[in-house]
Amino acid sequence: STIKMVGIGDSITCGYPYEPALSWLNMAANQFNIEYKNSGINGDTTGGMLNRFQSDVIRYKPSHVIIMGGTNDAYAGIVVQQVISNIHDMVELALKNTIIPIIGLPIPCNDVMEEKLLGQYREEIRQYTKDRNVEIIDFHKAMVDDSGLKIKEGMHCDGVHPNRCGYEVMVGPAVQVIVNELINSRVHAYYWDEDLSCTITTLKVLSEIFHCELHPQVIEAAYGLNAGRYGSQCGLVEGALMFIGVYAQKKGVEPQGITKLGHEFSSGFQAEFGSVLCKELRSQGFTPENPPHLCESISKRAVAFTAKFISKEIIA
């Protein structure tokens, strides 16, 4: 695995009033083949999280850390500047130790004064992450009701903590971010550590995202799809179409429907990237000084585009 994750936070990370197995972190991480540690502690503040960051995060040597706190700070009346300073210090500690930081936005609570302060925290966190180019998980958007001030009805047990339904809803935005991080790390590793082609890299990453084991013959066939260097269809498209065929068949789609999905995907890819042809997507060609793996950036975008297409057109 190229991802090893820690979630540091308070009771809402820990999974209170249930066991950690029912927390958003555990449920999200268990959808993928990644190591993780739940370092949520009931009643903790961002200051407490900062104090134990070395022992509960850095010592574990993760690749990523999800930092989520603020609710208990609001109940303690801690000023916005102090909360942001604590988060900033945790982000800096993570970066100093080559750990990718991700910040979770605190969910709403139904106590008026505390929610007002939490709203200020969120506003400053959004600005901070934008300025520092740090990824966020928008738990607030997933959990807030139409008033913008309270937790959605039926998603909490006490006006502060999610119930089981609430924690399941929180899994959604967490999974979206984990998928993006998985794509980024896997594409890089498959290219530079295993020297795989873009076609096989696409197949392998998608198979992991959608928990679809590929028959060895699929990978063997993909080795023959290396014609992109001659200007034909891009391997990112070929790998995606192969996976769409395999996965759609597994989901019970008839051959005619799979053909239709392939046409729709190719049309969407053309609109998004401007072409499906290697010679147009990579006009500089291939040379020893310009190896195939320099397509890493567009590969990450293409795999993310494909994953979104599959989620919408096959799973939904």
mmCIF file of C-alpha atoms in Angstrom:
data_model
loop_
_atom_site.group_PDB
_atom_site.id
_atom_site.type_symbol
_atom_site.label_atom_id
_atom_site.label_comp_id
_atom_site.label_asym_id
_atom_site.label_seq_id
_atom_site.Cartn_x
_atom_site.Cartn_y
_atom_site.Cartn_z
ATOM 1 C CA SER A 1 0.000 0.000 0.000
ATOM 2 C CA THR A 2 1.203 3.518 -0.811
ATOM 3 C CA ILE A 3 -1.209 5.085 1.690
ATOM 4 C CA LYS A 4 -0.931 4.848 5.457
ATOM 5 C CA MET A 5 -3.347 7.191 7.193
ATOM 6 C CA VAL A 6 -3.965 8.618 10.669
ATOM 7 C CA GLY A 7 -7.099 10.471 11.679
ATOM 8 C CA ILE A 8 -6.508 12.769 14.668
ATOM 9 C CA GLY A 9 -9.458 14.468 16.286
ATOM 10 C CA ASP A 10 -12.085 14.395 19.007
ATOM 11 C CA SER A 11 -15.122 12.199 19.714
ATOM 12 C CA ILE A 12 -16.517 12.771 16.215
ATOM 13 C CA THR A 13 -13.402 11.118 14.785
ATOM 14 C CA CYS A 14 -13.403 8.443 17.497
ATOM 15 C CA GLY A 15 -17.021 7.518 16.679
ATOM 16 C CA TYR A 16 -18.805 8.459 19.945
ATOM 17 C CA PRO A 17 -21.255 7.233 21.210
ATOM 18 C CA TYR A 18 -20.371 4.053 19.334
ATOM 19 C CA GLU A 19 -17.148 2.127 18.960
ATOM 20 C CA PRO A 20 -14.458 3.344 16.505
ATOM 21 C CA ALA A 21 -15.456 0.620 14.040
ATOM 22 C CA LEU A 22 -18.601 2.663 13.308
ATOM 23 C CA SER A 23 -16.767 5.991 12.886
ATOM 24 C CA TRP A 24 -16.560 7.730 9.515
ATOM 25 C CA LEU A 25 -12.777 7.182 9.492
ATOM 26 C CA ASN A 26 -12.863 3.432 10.026
ATOM 27 C CA MET A 27 -15.720 2.895 7.585
ATOM 28 C CA ALA A 28 -14.048 5.011 4.894
ATOM 29 C CA ALA A 29 -10.571 3.512 5.305
ATOM 30 C CA ASN A 30 -11.915 -0.033 5.311
ATOM 31 C CA GLN A 31 -13.266 0.478 1.793
ATOM 32 C CA PHE A 32 -9.683 0.479 0.532
ATOM 33 C CA ASN A 33 -6.568 -1.598 1.046
ATOM 34 C CA ILE A 34 -4.844 0.988 3.232
ATOM 35 C CA GLU A 35 -3.384 1.012 6.725
ATOM 36 C CA TYR A 36 -4.932 3.484 9.131
ATOM 37 C CA LYS A 37 -5.064 4.487 12.772
ATOM 38 C CA ASN A 38 -7.958 6.211 14.525
ATOM 39 C CA SER A 39 -6.449 8.756 16.945
ATOM 40 C CA GLY A 40 -9.709 10.413 17.916
ATOM 41 C CA ILE A 41 -10.098 11.078 21.663
ATOM 42 C CA ASN A 42 -13.396 12.029 23.283
ATOM 43 C CA GLY A 43 -13.415 15.614 24.561
ATOM 44 C CA ASP A 44 -10.155 16.643 22.895
ATOM 45 C CA THR A 45 -9.456 20.146 21.573
ATOM 46 C CA THR A 46 -7.135 21.278 18.792
ATOM 47 C CA GLY A 47 -4.639 22.209 21.512
ATOM 48 C CA GLY A 48 -4.729 18.666 22.877
ATOM 49 C CA MET A 49 -4.363 17.270 19.377
ATOM 50 C CA LEU A 50 -1.295 19.435 18.837
ATOM 51 C CA ASN A 51 0.243 18.276 22.130
ATOM 52 C CA ARG A 52 -0.054 14.612 21.155
ATOM 53 C CA PHE A 53 0.706 15.024 17.446
ATOM 54 C CA GLN A 54 4.221 13.626 17.835
ATOM 55 C CA SER A 55 3.138 10.496 19.716
ATOM 56 C CA ASP A 56 -0.172 9.818 17.947
ATOM 57 C CA VAL A 57 0.700 10.797 14.376
ATOM 58 C CA ILE A 58 4.386 11.278 13.586
ATOM 59 C CA ARG A 59 5.540 8.201 15.522
ATOM 60 C CA TYR A 60 3.205 6.072 13.380
ATOM 61 C CA LYS A 61 4.988 7.319 10.202
ATOM 62 C CA PRO A 62 1.888 7.716 8.031
ATOM 63 C CA SER A 63 1.766 9.046 4.490
ATOM 64 C CA HIS A 64 -1.364 11.125 5.276
ATOM 65 C CA VAL A 65 -3.022 12.651 8.337
ATOM 66 C CA ILE A 66 -6.619 13.864 8.553
ATOM 67 C CA ILE A 67 -6.875 16.657 11.133
ATOM 68 C CA MET A 68 -10.383 17.327 12.401
ATOM 69 C CA GLY A 69 -11.181 19.315 15.522
ATOM 70 C CA GLY A 70 -12.886 22.430 16.812
ATOM 71 C CA THR A 71 -16.147 21.318 18.389
ATOM 72 C CA ASN A 72 -14.749 21.131 21.919
ATOM 73 C CA ASP A 73 -12.800 24.344 21.321
ATOM 74 C CA ALA A 74 -16.117 26.069 20.584
ATOM 75 C CA TYR A 75 -17.670 24.772 23.813
ATOM 76 C CA ALA A 76 -14.589 26.019 25.684
ATOM 77 C CA GLY A 77 -14.886 29.429 23.981
ATOM 78 C CA ILE A 78 -11.391 29.294 22.470
ATOM 79 C CA VAL A 79 -10.764 32.220 20.130
ATOM 80 C CA VAL A 80 -10.522 31.649 16.391
ATOM 81 C CA GLN A 81 -6.877 32.726 16.132
ATOM 82 C CA GLN A 82 -5.777 30.089 18.662
ATOM 83 C CA VAL A 83 -7.634 27.283 16.886
ATOM 84 C CA ILE A 84 -6.156 28.235 13.510
ATOM 85 C CA SER A 85 -2.705 28.492 15.103
ATOM 86 C CA ASN A 86 -3.058 24.962 16.469
ATOM 87 C CA ILE A 87 -4.140 23.639 13.077
ATOM 88 C CA HIS A 88 -1.309 25.537 11.381
ATOM 89 C CA ASP A 89 1.245 24.018 13.750
ATOM 90 C CA MET A 90 -0.087 20.503 13.089
ATOM 91 C CA VAL A 91 0.070 21.070 9.342
ATOM 92 C CA GLU A 92 3.645 22.321 9.616
ATOM 93 C CA LEU A 93 4.660 19.325 11.753
ATOM 94 C CA ALA A 94 3.107 17.002 9.179
ATOM 95 C CA LEU A 95 4.860 18.639 6.244
ATOM 96 C CA LYS A 96 8.177 18.701 8.113
ATOM 97 C CA ASN A 97 7.862 14.924 8.490
ATOM 98 C CA THR A 98 6.808 14.337 4.849
ATOM 99 C CA ILE A 99 3.213 13.595 5.844
ATOM 100 C CA ILE A 100 0.429 14.940 3.614
ATOM 101 C CA PRO A 101 -2.067 16.882 5.766
ATOM 102 C CA ILE A 102 -5.812 16.895 5.098
ATOM 103 C CA ILE A 103 -8.206 18.983 7.197
ATOM 104 C CA GLY A 104 -11.779 17.970 7.996
ATOM 105 C CA LEU A 105 -14.282 20.796 8.422
ATOM 106 C CA PRO A 106 -16.164 20.455 11.743
ATOM 107 C CA ILE A 107 -19.776 19.370 11.410
ATOM 108 C CA PRO A 108 -22.567 21.677 12.653
ATOM 109 C CA CYS A 109 -23.957 21.515 16.181
ATOM 110 C CA ASN A 110 -27.399 22.563 17.394
ATOM 111 C CA ASP A 111 -26.211 24.889 20.195
ATOM 112 C CA VAL A 112 -26.498 28.457 18.883
ATOM 113 C CA MET A 113 -23.475 30.138 20.514
ATOM 114 C CA GLU A 114 -21.124 27.232 19.908
ATOM 115 C CA GLU A 115 -22.255 26.925 16.282
ATOM 116 C CA LYS A 116 -21.584 30.631 15.759
ATOM 117 C CA LEU A 117 -17.987 30.139 16.879
ATOM 118 C CA LEU A 118 -17.668 26.937 14.829
ATOM 119 C CA GLY A 119 -18.799 28.906 11.783
ATOM 120 C CA GLN A 120 -15.927 31.332 12.337
ATOM 121 C CA TYR A 121 -13.505 28.406 12.649
ATOM 122 C CA ARG A 122 -14.731 26.950 9.352
ATOM 123 C CA GLU A 123 -14.427 30.264 7.535
ATOM 124 C CA GLU A 124 -10.828 30.674 8.680
ATOM 125 C CA ILE A 125 -9.986 27.026 7.946
ATOM 126 C CA ARG A 126 -11.284 27.383 4.382
ATOM 127 C CA GLN A 127 -9.126 30.452 3.844
ATOM 128 C CA TYR A 128 -6.099 28.823 5.458
ATOM 129 C CA THR A 129 -6.335 25.660 3.350
ATOM 130 C CA LYS A 130 -6.784 27.736 0.210
ATOM 131 C CA ASP A 131 -3.692 29.816 1.006
ATOM 132 C CA ARG A 132 -1.602 26.738 1.909
ATOM 133 C CA ASN A 133 -3.003 24.478 -0.835
ATOM 134 C CA VAL A 134 -4.114 21.890 1.721
ATOM 135 C CA GLU A 135 -6.933 19.442 0.910
ATOM 136 C CA ILE A 136 -10.128 19.637 2.959
ATOM 137 C CA ILE A 137 -12.965 17.198 3.618
ATOM 138 C CA ASP A 138 -16.202 19.176 3.740
ATOM 139 C CA PHE A 139 -18.068 17.261 6.422
ATOM 140 C CA HIS A 140 -20.061 20.401 7.209
ATOM 141 C CA LYS A 141 -21.737 20.519 3.795
ATOM 142 C CA ALA A 142 -22.703 16.848 4.080
ATOM 143 C CA MET A 143 -24.260 17.256 7.538
ATOM 144 C CA VAL A 144 -25.831 20.734 7.675
ATOM 145 C CA ASP A 145 -29.571 21.264 7.230
ATOM 146 C CA ASP A 146 -31.279 23.795 4.962
ATOM 147 C CA SER A 147 -31.016 26.530 7.602
ATOM 148 C CA GLY A 148 -27.242 26.258 7.480
ATOM 149 C CA LEU A 149 -27.099 26.256 11.279
ATOM 150 C CA LYS A 150 -27.982 22.762 12.523
ATOM 151 C CA ILE A 151 -27.303 19.090 11.871
ATOM 152 C CA LYS A 152 -29.772 17.506 9.491
ATOM 153 C CA GLU A 153 -32.695 15.903 11.264
ATOM 154 C CA GLY A 154 -32.215 12.174 11.727
ATOM 155 C CA MET A 155 -28.414 12.371 11.530
ATOM 156 C CA HIS A 156 -27.538 13.106 15.172
ATOM 157 C CA CYS A 157 -28.113 11.601 18.589
ATOM 158 C CA ASP A 158 -27.729 14.668 20.826
ATOM 159 C CA GLY A 159 -27.421 17.761 18.650
ATOM 160 C CA VAL A 160 -23.623 17.431 18.602
ATOM 161 C CA HIS A 161 -22.617 13.866 17.721
ATOM 162 C CA PRO A 162 -23.733 11.982 14.619
ATOM 163 C CA ASN A 163 -25.835 8.874 14.967
ATOM 164 C CA ARG A 164 -25.124 5.819 12.819
ATOM 165 C CA CYS A 165 -26.833 7.378 9.821
ATOM 166 C CA GLY A 166 -24.799 10.561 10.309
ATOM 167 C CA TYR A 167 -21.499 8.711 10.442
ATOM 168 C CA GLU A 168 -22.436 6.841 7.259
ATOM 169 C CA VAL A 169 -23.142 10.168 5.544
ATOM 170 C CA MET A 170 -19.729 11.460 6.648
ATOM 171 C CA VAL A 171 -18.100 8.498 4.907
ATOM 172 C CA GLY A 172 -19.054 9.928 1.493
ATOM 173 C CA PRO A 173 -16.896 13.096 1.427
ATOM 174 C CA ALA A 174 -14.073 11.237 3.203
ATOM 175 C CA VAL A 175 -14.062 8.538 0.516
ATOM 176 C CA GLN A 176 -13.947 11.168 -2.244
ATOM 177 C CA VAL A 177 -10.769 12.657 -0.807
ATOM 178 C CA ILE A 178 -9.217 9.243 -0.109
ATOM 179 C CA VAL A 179 -9.891 8.228 -3.727
ATOM 180 C CA ASN A 180 -8.107 11.338 -4.985
ATOM 181 C CA GLU A 181 -5.144 10.674 -2.701
ATOM 182 C CA LEU A 182 -5.124 7.011 -3.741
ATOM 183 C CA ILE A 183 -5.070 7.989 -7.418
ATOM 184 C CA ASN A 184 -2.216 10.433 -6.863
ATOM 185 C CA SER A 185 -0.087 7.970 -4.920
ATOM 186 C CA ARG A 186 -0.855 4.861 -6.982
ATOM 187 C CA VAL A 187 -0.284 6.470 -10.388
ATOM 188 C CA HIS A 188 3.064 7.804 -9.227
ATOM 189 C CA ALA A 189 4.114 4.451 -7.741
ATOM 190 C CA TYR A 190 2.999 2.372 -10.714
ATOM 191 C CA TYR A 191 4.842 4.665 -13.129
ATOM 192 C CA TRP A 192 8.095 5.286 -11.328
ATOM 193 C CA ASP A 193 8.469 2.286 -8.990
ATOM 194 C CA GLU A 194 7.011 -0.492 -11.158
ATOM 195 C CA ASP A 195 7.542 1.037 -14.627
ATOM 196 C CA LEU A 196 4.031 0.156 -15.802
ATOM 197 C CA SER A 197 2.329 1.583 -18.872
ATOM 198 C CA CYS A 198 -0.508 4.095 -18.676
ATOM 199 C CA THR A 199 -2.992 1.407 -19.783
ATOM 200 C CA ILE A 200 -2.038 -1.044 -17.030
ATOM 201 C CA THR A 201 -1.744 1.732 -14.455
ATOM 202 C CA THR A 202 -5.295 2.853 -15.282
ATOM 203 C CA LEU A 203 -6.601 -0.698 -14.989
ATOM 204 C CA LYS A 204 -4.898 -1.363 -11.662
ATOM 205 C CA VAL A 205 -5.938 1.879 -9.990
ATOM 206 C CA LEU A 206 -9.560 1.537 -11.102
ATOM 207 C CA SER A 207 -9.666 -2.086 -9.967
ATOM 208 C CA GLU A 208 -8.612 -0.998 -6.493
ATOM 209 C CA ILE A 209 -11.071 1.888 -6.286
ATOM 210 C CA PHE A 210 -14.001 -0.294 -7.321
ATOM 211 C CA HIS A 211 -12.877 -3.524 -5.625
ATOM 212 C CA CYS A 212 -12.912 -5.431 -8.904
ATOM 213 C CA GLU A 213 -10.287 -8.144 -9.198
ATOM 214 C CA LEU A 214 -8.893 -8.380 -12.726
ATOM 215 C CA HIS A 215 -8.190 -11.699 -14.388
ATOM 216 C CA PRO A 216 -4.472 -12.037 -15.219
ATOM 217 C CA GLN A 217 -5.384 -12.260 -18.907
ATOM 218 C CA VAL A 218 -6.769 -8.727 -18.768
ATOM 219 C CA ILE A 219 -3.385 -7.413 -17.655
ATOM 220 C CA GLU A 220 -1.621 -9.626 -20.189
ATOM 221 C CA ALA A 221 -3.830 -8.228 -22.953
ATOM 222 C CA ALA A 222 -3.076 -4.690 -21.778
ATOM 223 C CA TYR A 223 0.634 -5.268 -22.390
ATOM 224 C CA GLY A 224 -0.197 -5.516 -26.079
ATOM 225 C CA LEU A 225 -1.895 -2.126 -26.080
ATOM 226 C CA ASN A 226 1.230 -0.077 -26.479
ATOM 227 C CA ALA A 227 0.366 1.384 -29.849
ATOM 228 C CA GLY A 228 -0.153 4.874 -28.484
ATOM 229 C CA ARG A 229 3.457 5.739 -29.255
ATOM 230 C CA TYR A 230 2.490 5.483 -32.905
ATOM 231 C CA GLY A 231 -0.187 8.118 -32.493
ATOM 232 C CA SER A 232 -3.221 5.868 -32.004
ATOM 233 C CA GLN A 233 -5.737 5.931 -29.155
ATOM 234 C CA CYS A 234 -4.259 7.011 -25.832
ATOM 235 C CA GLY A 235 -3.539 4.242 -23.330
ATOM 236 C CA LEU A 236 -5.476 6.163 -20.684
ATOM 237 C CA VAL A 237 -8.576 5.738 -22.842
ATOM 238 C CA GLU A 238 -7.796 2.125 -23.696
ATOM 239 C CA GLY A 239 -7.287 1.129 -20.062
ATOM 240 C CA ALA A 240 -10.470 2.928 -19.041
ATOM 241 C CA LEU A 241 -12.535 1.258 -21.758
ATOM 242 C CA MET A 242 -11.165 -2.163 -20.838
ATOM 243 C CA PHE A 243 -12.066 -1.643 -17.194
ATOM 244 C CA ILE A 244 -15.527 -0.264 -18.025
ATOM 245 C CA GLY A 245 -16.185 -3.427 -20.030
ATOM 246 C CA VAL A 246 -15.021 -5.749 -17.249
ATOM 247 C CA TYR A 247 -16.752 -3.874 -14.447
ATOM 248 C CA ALA A 248 -20.040 -3.265 -16.287
ATOM 249 C CA GLN A 249 -20.257 -6.956 -17.169
ATOM 250 C CA LYS A 250 -19.695 -7.804 -13.508
ATOM 251 C CA LYS A 251 -22.565 -5.460 -12.627
ATOM 252 C CA GLY A 252 -24.886 -7.243 -15.066
ATOM 253 C CA VAL A 253 -24.854 -4.771 -17.959
ATOM 254 C CA GLU A 254 -25.667 -6.392 -21.326
ATOM 255 C CA PRO A 255 -23.082 -6.208 -24.153
ATOM 256 C CA GLN A 256 -25.137 -3.618 -26.026
ATOM 257 C CA GLY A 257 -25.218 -1.467 -22.903
ATOM 258 C CA ILE A 258 -21.462 -1.829 -22.435
ATOM 259 C CA THR A 259 -20.915 -0.648 -26.009
ATOM 260 C CA LYS A 260 -23.110 2.387 -25.304
ATOM 261 C CA LEU A 261 -21.124 3.141 -22.133
ATOM 262 C CA GLY A 262 -17.901 2.986 -24.130
ATOM 263 C CA HIS A 263 -19.211 5.489 -26.666
ATOM 264 C CA GLU A 264 -20.430 7.833 -23.931
ATOM 265 C CA PHE A 265 -17.116 7.620 -22.080
ATOM 266 C CA SER A 266 -15.056 8.315 -25.212
ATOM 267 C CA SER A 267 -17.259 11.275 -26.092
ATOM 268 C CA GLY A 268 -16.942 12.654 -22.562
ATOM 269 C CA PHE A 269 -13.176 12.126 -22.535
ATOM 270 C CA GLN A 270 -12.884 13.954 -25.877
ATOM 271 C CA ALA A 271 -14.864 16.894 -24.488
ATOM 272 C CA GLU A 272 -12.856 17.008 -21.248
ATOM 273 C CA PHE A 273 -9.328 16.546 -22.617
ATOM 274 C CA GLY A 274 -9.674 17.706 -26.216
ATOM 275 C CA SER A 275 -8.782 14.378 -27.819
ATOM 276 C CA VAL A 276 -8.593 10.611 -27.316
ATOM 277 C CA LEU A 277 -5.471 10.308 -29.465
ATOM 278 C CA CYS A 278 -2.015 9.934 -27.985
ATOM 279 C CA LYS A 279 -0.372 12.042 -30.693
ATOM 280 C CA GLU A 280 -2.622 14.979 -29.789
ATOM 281 C CA LEU A 281 -2.592 14.566 -26.013
ATOM 282 C CA ARG A 282 1.185 14.078 -26.082
ATOM 283 C CA SER A 283 2.283 16.090 -29.078
ATOM 284 C CA GLN A 284 5.929 16.090 -27.929
ATOM 285 C CA GLY A 285 6.165 12.341 -28.599
ATOM 286 C CA PHE A 286 8.437 9.896 -26.774
ATOM 287 C CA THR A 287 12.204 10.132 -26.437
ATOM 288 C CA PRO A 288 14.741 8.975 -23.829
ATOM 289 C CA GLU A 289 14.648 12.513 -22.453
ATOM 290 C CA ASN A 290 10.833 12.545 -22.520
ATOM 291 C CA PRO A 291 9.734 9.133 -21.182
ATOM 292 C CA PRO A 292 6.104 7.953 -21.047
ATOM 293 C CA HIS A 293 5.830 8.534 -17.319
ATOM 294 C CA LEU A 294 5.992 12.284 -17.789
ATOM 295 C CA CYS A 295 2.273 11.862 -18.539
ATOM 296 C CA GLU A 296 1.749 11.496 -14.780
ATOM 297 C CA SER A 297 -0.233 14.698 -14.367
ATOM 298 C CA ILE A 298 -2.762 14.024 -17.122
ATOM 299 C CA SER A 299 -2.917 10.377 -16.026
ATOM 300 C CA LYS A 300 -4.122 11.369 -12.560
ATOM 301 C CA ARG A 301 -6.769 13.624 -14.073
ATOM 302 C CA ALA A 302 -7.851 10.933 -16.522
ATOM 303 C CA VAL A 303 -8.197 8.210 -13.886
ATOM 304 C CA ALA A 304 -10.198 10.576 -11.661
ATOM 305 C CA PHE A 305 -12.428 11.432 -14.648
ATOM 306 C CA THR A 306 -12.959 7.728 -15.354
ATOM 307 C CA ALA A 307 -13.751 6.921 -11.722
ATOM 308 C CA LYS A 308 -16.353 9.687 -11.660
ATOM 309 C CA PHE A 309 -17.894 8.405 -14.920
ATOM 310 C CA ILE A 310 -18.136 4.852 -13.569
ATOM 311 C CA SER A 311 -19.673 6.003 -10.290
ATOM 312 C CA LYS A 312 -22.306 8.022 -12.124
ATOM 313 C CA GLU A 313 -23.113 5.774 -15.072
ATOM 314 C CA ILE A 314 -22.683 2.249 -13.679
ATOM 315 C CA ILE A 315 -23.055 2.390 -9.907
ATOM 316 C CA ALA A 316 -25.670 5.158 -9.488
#
